[in-house]
């Protein structure tokens, strides 16, 4: 189809590759499409792009304000101490992006509790080559080991882990309700262009009786598998994991796939492989998976409430005292973005995974509170 000005829209290399694949072997499940967009060996978005920051496609909390990573570092160090300060443990970040969060976390934790940093073995789980270069630049001094997936990280010690805006990048499946049946939503071709098509009825392992006819239910088997593995590791060796993302506090229905390019939403089929593609995280499903692994899971707490309880306003107040006026204004604005319910304060949510029977970690008072 031609644009309004008559120009043909650019077809990405991945769109061509997927078009050929679909023409040869039929429509792809949505999770296969999303996995290809983000992680295709040749053309996947995270394989090639430096996505984050003003010059990229989106920004994240640690990039907005350093207090974010600092408070997470202190949370992890506190949990390490609460569990008897194990001499050796695996400090894991899932999807570390440019390494900013972990750099801030290790600096703050190192000042408060140097023994925590001394006992840590740093493991970074990421598929992105350009991001790994950035991570090496910021975290090389901590001698990290890199892995493509959590399963490759040694399971030989307690783990203390953080995942910020990681689970939203994991592929989702979509099913459409048709009477008592669920049809898998797939990605096919409409006159040569990628678009949704409805597949056959399939067996599903969820129950959503409230879903209206024709509505879409999303699940994230890859995310649930990782949450379950984290739960199993925490149950076996001890430790704590924190997951922060945007998403829902109730497992409902609706298509939440969204593409971002240069900080603006675009159609999920417009530029596959050249834009970020994410879906809302289903927090109750992640927590259930972690419990299935044998650990306890707490939350769901809004990011604003969580950071406030960890003392962000106090820390900010201290920083503001010594800041120049312009710097003070920037600091206050950045904190506001993280805390304000109209910005990231409630859309972003926090859950943790801790050993069964552990007392609630800082920031988590009751079970569900946004
Ligand atoms: N946590 C960072 C970056 C978030 S962007 C921050 O808050 O700034 C998502 C990160 O997850 C990127 O580093 C990306 O390369 C990584 N990622 C995406 N999909 C992944 C996958 N399937 N396995 C491992 N890492 C992945």
Tab-separated table of C-alpha atoms and ligand atoms in Angstrom:
chain	number	residue	atom	x	y	z
A	1	UNK	CA	0.000	0.000	0.000
A	2	UNK	CA	1.283	3.502	-0.776
A	3	UNK	CA	1.723	6.232	1.840
A	4	UNK	CA	-0.314	9.435	1.596
A	5	UNK	CA	2.564	11.101	-0.250
A	6	UNK	CA	2.723	8.168	-2.662
A	7	UNK	CA	5.969	6.693	-1.302
A	8	UNK	CA	6.107	2.947	-0.765
A	9	UNK	CA	6.619	2.104	2.938
A	10	UNK	CA	10.005	0.535	3.584
A	11	UNK	CA	9.799	-3.188	4.154
A	12	UNK	CA	12.294	-4.328	6.765
A	13	UNK	CA	14.687	-7.193	6.056
A	14	UNK	CA	12.979	-9.211	8.784
A	15	UNK	CA	9.528	-8.576	7.257
A	16	UNK	CA	10.826	-10.093	4.015
A	17	UNK	CA	12.367	-13.054	5.825
A	18	UNK	CA	9.177	-13.734	7.826
A	19	UNK	CA	7.003	-13.254	4.737
A	20	UNK	CA	8.966	-15.984	2.963
A	21	UNK	CA	8.738	-18.250	6.009
A	22	UNK	CA	4.959	-17.776	6.265
A	23	UNK	CA	4.461	-18.296	2.517
A	24	UNK	CA	6.398	-21.576	2.781
A	25	UNK	CA	5.010	-23.034	5.998
A	26	UNK	CA	1.957	-21.058	7.106
A	27	UNK	CA	1.113	-18.413	9.726
A	28	UNK	CA	3.315	-18.133	12.835
A	29	UNK	CA	2.073	-18.186	16.423
A	30	UNK	CA	2.315	-14.676	17.938
A	31	UNK	CA	5.123	-15.758	20.282
A	32	UNK	CA	7.202	-16.964	17.322
A	33	UNK	CA	6.638	-13.604	15.599
A	34	UNK	CA	7.629	-11.657	18.718
A	35	UNK	CA	10.675	-13.869	19.308
A	36	UNK	CA	11.801	-13.299	15.714
A	37	UNK	CA	11.284	-9.517	15.953
A	38	UNK	CA	13.409	-9.257	19.090
A	39	UNK	CA	15.862	-12.098	18.831
A	40	UNK	CA	16.203	-13.365	15.229
A	41	UNK	CA	19.905	-14.252	14.819
A	42	UNK	CA	20.271	-12.042	11.737
A	43	UNK	CA	17.701	-9.274	12.028
A	44	UNK	CA	16.350	-9.358	15.601
A	45	UNK	CA	16.008	-5.957	17.249
A	46	UNK	CA	18.097	-6.731	20.339
A	47	UNK	CA	20.825	-8.465	18.347
A	48	UNK	CA	21.786	-5.290	16.575
A	49	UNK	CA	20.452	-2.122	18.124
A	50	UNK	CA	21.413	0.119	20.971
A	51	UNK	CA	17.773	0.626	21.793
A	52	UNK	CA	17.809	2.598	25.029
A	53	UNK	CA	18.193	6.323	25.674
A	54	UNK	CA	17.513	9.594	23.886
A	55	UNK	CA	19.094	8.334	20.639
A	56	UNK	CA	17.304	4.970	20.877
A	57	UNK	CA	13.656	3.948	20.902
A	58	UNK	CA	12.731	3.955	24.585
A	59	UNK	CA	14.034	4.901	28.003
A	60	UNK	CA	13.916	3.074	31.326
A	61	UNK	CA	13.871	3.941	35.035
A	62	UNK	CA	17.618	3.492	35.707
A	63	UNK	CA	18.336	5.761	32.742
A	64	UNK	CA	16.040	8.414	34.200
A	65	UNK	CA	17.491	8.624	37.716
A	66	UNK	CA	20.436	6.980	39.447
A	67	UNK	CA	18.514	6.638	42.733
A	68	UNK	CA	16.525	3.847	41.074
A	69	UNK	CA	19.507	1.494	40.728
A	70	UNK	CA	20.938	2.655	44.049
A	71	UNK	CA	17.795	1.711	45.971
A	72	UNK	CA	17.666	-1.666	44.243
A	73	UNK	CA	21.286	-2.298	45.186
A	74	UNK	CA	20.466	-1.493	48.807
A	75	UNK	CA	17.394	-3.748	48.686
A	76	UNK	CA	19.480	-6.662	47.409
A	77	UNK	CA	22.227	-6.048	49.985
A	78	UNK	CA	19.629	-5.893	52.757
A	79	UNK	CA	18.135	-9.220	51.673
A	80	UNK	CA	21.608	-10.765	51.504
A	81	UNK	CA	22.237	-9.662	55.071
A	82	UNK	CA	18.777	-10.817	56.208
A	83	UNK	CA	19.656	-14.271	54.904
A	84	UNK	CA	22.872	-14.567	56.902
A	85	UNK	CA	25.332	-12.823	54.528
A	86	UNK	CA	26.290	-15.921	52.501
A	87	UNK	CA	30.043	-15.884	51.713
A	88	UNK	CA	29.469	-16.470	48.038
A	89	UNK	CA	26.389	-15.853	45.924
A	90	UNK	CA	25.315	-15.236	42.353
A	91	UNK	CA	24.273	-11.673	41.633
A	92	UNK	CA	22.152	-11.900	38.514
A	93	UNK	CA	20.654	-9.275	36.259
A	94	UNK	CA	18.209	-10.378	33.589
A	95	UNK	CA	18.312	-8.024	30.591
A	96	UNK	CA	20.779	-5.447	31.980
A	97	UNK	CA	20.455	-3.065	29.010
A	98	UNK	CA	23.321	-0.562	29.140
A	99	UNK	CA	24.435	-1.773	32.590
A	100	UNK	CA	23.414	1.467	34.292
A	101	UNK	CA	21.141	-0.104	36.893
A	102	UNK	CA	23.761	-2.616	38.048
A	103	UNK	CA	26.486	0.022	38.092
A	104	UNK	CA	24.379	2.253	40.378
A	105	UNK	CA	23.325	-0.760	42.477
A	106	UNK	CA	26.892	-1.957	43.052
A	107	UNK	CA	28.171	1.516	43.858
A	108	UNK	CA	25.477	2.133	46.496
A	109	UNK	CA	25.639	-1.386	47.943
A	110	UNK	CA	29.432	-1.231	48.007
A	111	UNK	CA	29.336	1.950	50.083
A	112	UNK	CA	26.748	0.613	52.525
A	113	UNK	CA	27.908	-2.986	52.778
A	114	UNK	CA	31.269	-3.718	51.063
A	115	UNK	CA	31.105	-7.413	52.077
A	116	UNK	CA	28.034	-7.816	49.836
A	117	UNK	CA	29.976	-6.762	46.759
A	118	UNK	CA	32.981	-8.863	47.800
A	119	UNK	CA	30.782	-11.991	48.034
A	120	UNK	CA	29.036	-11.416	44.691
A	121	UNK	CA	29.713	-13.221	41.446
A	122	UNK	CA	28.129	-11.126	38.760
A	123	UNK	CA	26.114	-12.849	36.023
A	124	UNK	CA	24.537	-10.853	33.216
A	125	UNK	CA	21.863	-12.539	31.116
A	126	UNK	CA	21.409	-10.795	27.779
A	127	UNK	CA	21.110	-11.648	24.105
A	128	UNK	CA	22.160	-8.265	22.780
A	129	UNK	CA	25.682	-7.875	21.419
A	130	UNK	CA	25.694	-4.043	21.392
A	131	UNK	CA	24.260	-3.956	24.925
A	132	UNK	CA	26.902	-6.400	26.127
A	133	UNK	CA	29.553	-3.954	24.924
A	134	UNK	CA	27.950	-1.198	27.011
A	135	UNK	CA	27.694	-3.554	29.988
A	136	UNK	CA	31.388	-4.427	29.677
A	137	UNK	CA	32.278	-0.740	29.693
A	138	UNK	CA	30.358	-0.034	32.920
A	139	UNK	CA	30.706	-3.339	34.774
A	140	UNK	CA	33.973	-4.835	33.498
A	141	UNK	CA	35.669	-4.093	36.838
A	142	UNK	CA	33.315	-6.576	38.534
A	143	UNK	CA	34.415	-9.379	36.170
A	144	UNK	CA	30.918	-10.389	35.027
A	145	UNK	CA	30.070	-13.621	33.241
A	146	UNK	CA	27.610	-13.302	30.334
A	147	UNK	CA	24.892	-15.798	29.495
A	148	UNK	CA	22.170	-16.020	26.862
A	149	UNK	CA	19.655	-17.416	29.343
A	150	UNK	CA	19.094	-17.991	33.044
A	151	UNK	CA	19.486	-21.757	32.571
A	152	UNK	CA	23.175	-21.153	31.745
A	153	UNK	CA	23.896	-19.363	35.050
A	154	UNK	CA	25.415	-21.809	37.568
A	155	UNK	CA	22.840	-22.998	40.102
A	156	UNK	CA	25.355	-23.537	42.882
A	157	UNK	CA	24.739	-20.788	45.464
A	158	UNK	CA	22.082	-18.351	46.717
A	159	UNK	CA	20.968	-15.927	44.053
A	160	UNK	CA	20.137	-12.267	44.349
A	161	UNK	CA	18.564	-11.108	41.114
A	162	UNK	CA	16.990	-8.094	39.455
A	163	UNK	CA	14.962	-7.879	36.245
A	164	UNK	CA	13.828	-4.413	35.181
A	165	UNK	CA	11.860	-4.214	31.936
A	166	UNK	CA	12.976	-7.730	31.056
A	167	UNK	CA	9.768	-9.771	31.294
A	168	UNK	CA	7.924	-7.378	28.954
A	169	UNK	CA	10.340	-8.390	26.179
A	170	UNK	CA	9.544	-12.090	26.417
A	171	UNK	CA	7.290	-13.534	23.701
A	172	UNK	CA	3.559	-13.809	24.394
A	173	UNK	CA	1.015	-16.196	22.923
A	174	UNK	CA	-2.463	-14.953	22.111
A	175	UNK	CA	-5.737	-16.869	22.029
A	176	UNK	CA	-9.124	-15.662	20.848
A	177	UNK	CA	-12.274	-16.813	22.599
A	178	UNK	CA	-14.867	-18.428	20.312
A	179	UNK	CA	-17.666	-19.885	22.420
A	180	UNK	CA	-16.182	-22.612	24.593
A	181	UNK	CA	-13.090	-22.881	22.389
A	182	UNK	CA	-9.828	-20.933	22.196
A	183	UNK	CA	-8.254	-20.256	18.827
A	184	UNK	CA	-4.577	-19.416	18.622
A	185	UNK	CA	-3.919	-16.022	17.092
A	186	UNK	CA	-1.222	-16.121	14.459
A	187	UNK	CA	0.657	-13.843	12.135
A	188	UNK	CA	-0.041	-14.437	8.442
A	189	UNK	CA	-0.075	-12.519	5.191
A	190	UNK	CA	-2.821	-10.274	3.858
A	191	UNK	CA	-2.000	-9.415	0.236
A	192	UNK	CA	1.672	-9.788	1.002
A	193	UNK	CA	1.585	-7.745	4.231
A	194	UNK	CA	2.012	-9.171	7.718
A	195	UNK	CA	-1.133	-9.184	9.878
A	196	UNK	CA	-3.072	-11.216	12.429
A	197	UNK	CA	-5.000	-14.311	11.342
A	198	UNK	CA	-7.010	-16.696	13.481
A	199	UNK	CA	-5.687	-20.243	13.756
A	200	UNK	CA	-7.431	-23.468	14.720
A	201	UNK	CA	-8.951	-24.238	18.113
A	202	UNK	CA	-6.270	-25.471	20.525
A	203	UNK	CA	-6.052	-26.816	24.066
A	204	UNK	CA	-5.067	-24.128	26.601
A	205	UNK	CA	-3.853	-24.388	30.185
A	206	UNK	CA	-5.588	-21.257	31.515
A	207	UNK	CA	-9.141	-20.559	32.620
A	208	UNK	CA	-10.634	-17.149	31.907
A	209	UNK	CA	-14.379	-17.589	32.085
A	210	UNK	CA	-14.985	-13.821	32.174
A	211	UNK	CA	-13.419	-13.238	28.746
A	212	UNK	CA	-15.924	-11.785	26.249
A	213	UNK	CA	-16.540	-13.548	22.940
A	214	UNK	CA	-13.851	-12.618	20.415
A	215	UNK	CA	-11.491	-11.120	23.012
A	216	UNK	CA	-7.807	-11.994	23.159
A	217	UNK	CA	-6.077	-13.606	26.144
A	218	UNK	CA	-2.299	-13.312	26.309
A	219	UNK	CA	0.026	-15.669	28.126
A	220	UNK	CA	3.792	-15.593	28.410
A	221	UNK	CA	5.077	-19.169	28.721
A	222	UNK	CA	8.703	-17.993	28.445
A	223	UNK	CA	8.289	-15.515	31.317
A	224	UNK	CA	6.486	-18.039	33.484
A	225	UNK	CA	9.250	-20.604	32.881
A	226	UNK	CA	11.869	-18.086	34.042
A	227	UNK	CA	9.839	-17.080	37.118
A	228	UNK	CA	9.403	-20.743	37.995
A	229	UNK	CA	13.150	-21.383	37.576
A	230	UNK	CA	13.950	-18.390	39.806
A	231	UNK	CA	11.485	-19.742	42.380
A	232	UNK	CA	13.094	-23.184	42.248
A	233	UNK	CA	16.596	-21.743	42.672
A	234	UNK	CA	15.535	-19.536	45.584
A	235	UNK	CA	13.810	-22.533	47.194
A	236	UNK	CA	16.931	-24.656	46.779
A	237	UNK	CA	19.738	-22.253	47.732
A	238	UNK	CA	18.041	-19.170	49.188
A	239	UNK	CA	18.207	-15.630	47.860
A	240	UNK	CA	15.778	-13.050	46.538
A	241	UNK	CA	14.692	-11.769	43.145
A	242	UNK	CA	13.014	-8.532	42.204
A	243	UNK	CA	11.005	-8.032	39.014
A	244	UNK	CA	9.898	-4.560	37.927
A	245	UNK	CA	7.895	-3.949	34.799
A	246	UNK	CA	4.781	-2.431	33.396
A	247	UNK	CA	1.745	-4.605	33.399
A	248	UNK	CA	-1.403	-5.754	35.048
A	249	UNK	CA	-2.250	-6.678	38.624
A	250	UNK	CA	-5.094	-8.903	37.437
A	251	UNK	CA	-4.881	-11.592	34.763
A	252	UNK	CA	-7.497	-10.316	32.344
A	253	UNK	CA	-7.862	-10.130	28.622
A	254	UNK	CA	-6.832	-7.845	25.790
A	255	UNK	CA	-4.111	-7.565	23.181
A	256	UNK	CA	-1.256	-5.557	24.759
A	257	UNK	CA	1.439	-6.025	22.124
A	258	UNK	CA	3.007	-2.679	21.355
A	259	UNK	CA	5.829	-1.414	19.187
A	260	UNK	CA	7.927	1.667	19.911
A	261	UNK	CA	10.264	3.437	17.544
A	262	UNK	CA	12.046	6.659	18.461
A	263	UNK	CA	9.861	6.948	21.569
A	264	UNK	CA	6.617	6.796	19.527
A	265	UNK	CA	4.122	3.940	19.187
A	266	UNK	CA	3.918	2.354	15.739
A	267	UNK	CA	1.969	-0.580	14.305
A	268	UNK	CA	3.384	-3.938	15.455
A	269	UNK	CA	3.741	-5.041	11.818
A	270	UNK	CA	5.264	-1.856	10.391
A	271	UNK	CA	8.979	-2.358	10.996
A	272	UNK	CA	9.614	-5.821	12.463
A	273	UNK	CA	13.151	-6.106	13.794
A	274	UNK	CA	13.634	-2.342	13.737
A	275	UNK	CA	11.474	-1.303	16.655
A	276	UNK	CA	10.989	-2.439	20.213
A	277	UNK	CA	8.120	-4.867	20.737
A	278	UNK	CA	6.728	-5.547	24.219
A	279	UNK	CA	3.624	-6.801	25.995
A	280	UNK	CA	2.171	-6.014	29.411
A	281	UNK	CA	3.450	-8.346	32.106
A	282	UNK	CA	0.824	-10.542	33.774
A	283	UNK	CA	2.125	-10.264	37.353
A	284	UNK	CA	-0.240	-12.776	38.978
A	285	UNK	CA	0.901	-15.377	36.438
A	286	UNK	CA	4.590	-14.668	37.202
A	287	UNK	CA	3.967	-14.933	40.933
A	288	UNK	CA	2.052	-18.197	40.549
A	289	UNK	CA	4.930	-19.607	38.495
A	290	UNK	CA	7.496	-18.605	41.143
A	291	UNK	CA	5.374	-20.314	43.811
A	292	UNK	CA	5.137	-23.394	41.621
A	293	UNK	CA	8.943	-23.398	41.739
A	294	UNK	CA	8.740	-23.674	45.527
A	295	UNK	CA	9.434	-20.101	46.700
A	296	UNK	CA	7.185	-17.381	48.097
A	297	UNK	CA	6.288	-14.390	45.960
A	298	UNK	CA	5.204	-11.013	47.300
A	299	UNK	CA	3.587	-7.968	45.759
A	300	UNK	CA	2.089	-6.519	43.715
A	301	UNK	CA	3.327	-3.057	44.700
A	302	UNK	CA	3.274	0.011	42.454
A	303	UNK	CA	6.752	1.312	41.595
A	304	UNK	CA	5.953	4.678	43.215
A	305	UNK	CA	4.922	3.116	46.540
A	306	UNK	CA	7.886	0.732	46.444
A	307	UNK	CA	10.504	3.426	45.850
A	308	UNK	CA	8.891	5.726	48.406
A	309	UNK	CA	9.058	3.009	51.050
A	310	UNK	CA	12.704	2.375	50.212
A	311	UNK	CA	13.349	6.029	50.985
A	312	UNK	CA	13.553	7.734	47.604
A	313	UNK	CA	12.139	11.042	48.915
A	314	UNK	CA	14.652	11.076	51.780
A	315	UNK	CA	17.558	10.315	49.457
A	316	UNK	CA	16.340	12.937	47.022
A	317	UNK	CA	16.061	15.535	49.796
A	318	UNK	CA	19.691	14.920	50.716
A	319	UNK	CA	20.856	15.221	47.097
A	320	UNK	CA	18.851	18.401	46.564
A	321	UNK	CA	20.630	20.136	49.447
A	322	UNK	CA	23.995	19.999	47.667
A	323	UNK	CA	22.720	20.398	44.086
A	324	UNK	CA	22.970	23.506	41.910
A	325	UNK	CA	19.511	24.951	41.044
A	326	UNK	CA	19.348	23.478	37.550
A	327	UNK	CA	20.593	20.094	38.705
A	328	UNK	CA	18.077	20.186	41.560
A	329	UNK	CA	15.250	20.820	39.117
A	330	UNK	CA	16.355	17.891	36.902
A	331	UNK	CA	16.662	15.571	39.904
A	332	UNK	CA	13.222	16.484	41.185
A	333	UNK	CA	11.677	16.009	37.735
A	334	UNK	CA	13.339	12.636	37.258
A	335	UNK	CA	12.136	11.373	40.647
A	336	UNK	CA	8.669	12.629	39.868
A	337	UNK	CA	8.632	10.549	36.673
A	338	UNK	CA	9.426	7.408	38.625
A	339	UNK	CA	6.904	8.043	41.414
A	340	UNK	CA	3.932	9.864	39.914
A	341	UNK	CA	0.847	7.718	39.293
A	342	UNK	CA	0.303	9.630	36.027
A	343	UNK	CA	3.748	8.580	34.852
A	344	UNK	CA	5.538	5.366	35.960
A	345	UNK	CA	4.282	5.242	39.566
A	346	UNK	CA	1.443	2.740	39.211
A	347	UNK	CA	1.693	1.417	35.650
A	348	UNK	CA	5.045	-0.022	36.687
A	349	UNK	CA	4.782	-2.682	39.345
A	350	UNK	CA	7.119	-4.647	41.557
A	351	UNK	CA	7.047	-8.243	42.784
A	352	UNK	CA	9.678	-10.252	44.599
A	353	UNK	CA	10.543	-13.893	45.015
A	354	UNK	CA	11.893	-14.952	48.422
A	355	UNK	CA	12.230	-18.237	50.313
A	356	UNK	CA	8.958	-19.676	51.617
A	357	UNK	CA	8.421	-18.393	55.158
A	358	UNK	CA	10.765	-15.383	54.842
A	359	UNK	CA	9.453	-12.157	56.368
A	360	UNK	CA	8.293	-9.494	53.898
A	361	UNK	CA	11.284	-7.644	52.434
A	362	UNK	CA	11.454	-3.820	52.544
A	363	UNK	CA	8.828	-2.285	50.280
A	364	UNK	CA	6.438	-5.229	50.525
A	365	UNK	CA	3.963	-4.901	53.333
A	366	UNK	CA	0.739	-6.473	52.130
A	367	UNK	CA	-0.051	-8.840	49.296
A	368	UNK	CA	-1.661	-6.554	46.777
A	369	UNK	CA	-1.359	-2.815	46.894
A	370	UNK	CA	-0.747	-0.507	44.021
B	1	LIG	N1	17.026	-3.532	32.382
B	1	LIG	C1	17.493	-2.522	31.462
B	1	LIG	C2	17.159	-2.825	30.001
B	1	LIG	C3	15.753	-3.101	29.629
B	1	LIG	S1	15.579	-3.431	27.893
B	1	LIG	C4	16.997	-1.159	31.896
B	1	LIG	O1	16.166	-1.107	32.774
B	1	LIG	O2	17.448	-0.167	31.334
B	1	LIG	C5	15.498	-5.185	27.811
B	1	LIG	C6	16.822	-5.884	27.988
B	1	LIG	O3	16.568	-7.296	27.929
B	1	LIG	C7	17.853	-5.604	26.917
B	1	LIG	O4	19.130	-5.562	27.505
B	1	LIG	C8	17.720	-6.798	25.980
B	1	LIG	O5	18.879	-7.038	25.220
B	1	LIG	C9	17.411	-7.912	26.940
B	1	LIG	N2	16.640	-9.023	26.382
B	1	LIG	C10	15.525	-8.949	25.610
B	1	LIG	N3	15.049	-10.168	25.350
B	1	LIG	C11	15.881	-11.047	25.964
B	1	LIG	C12	15.915	-12.473	26.058
B	1	LIG	N4	15.010	-13.230	25.465
B	1	LIG	N5	16.896	-13.029	26.790
B	1	LIG	C13	17.843	-12.273	27.409
B	1	LIG	N6	17.852	-10.920	27.334
B	1	LIG	C14	16.901	-10.316	26.626
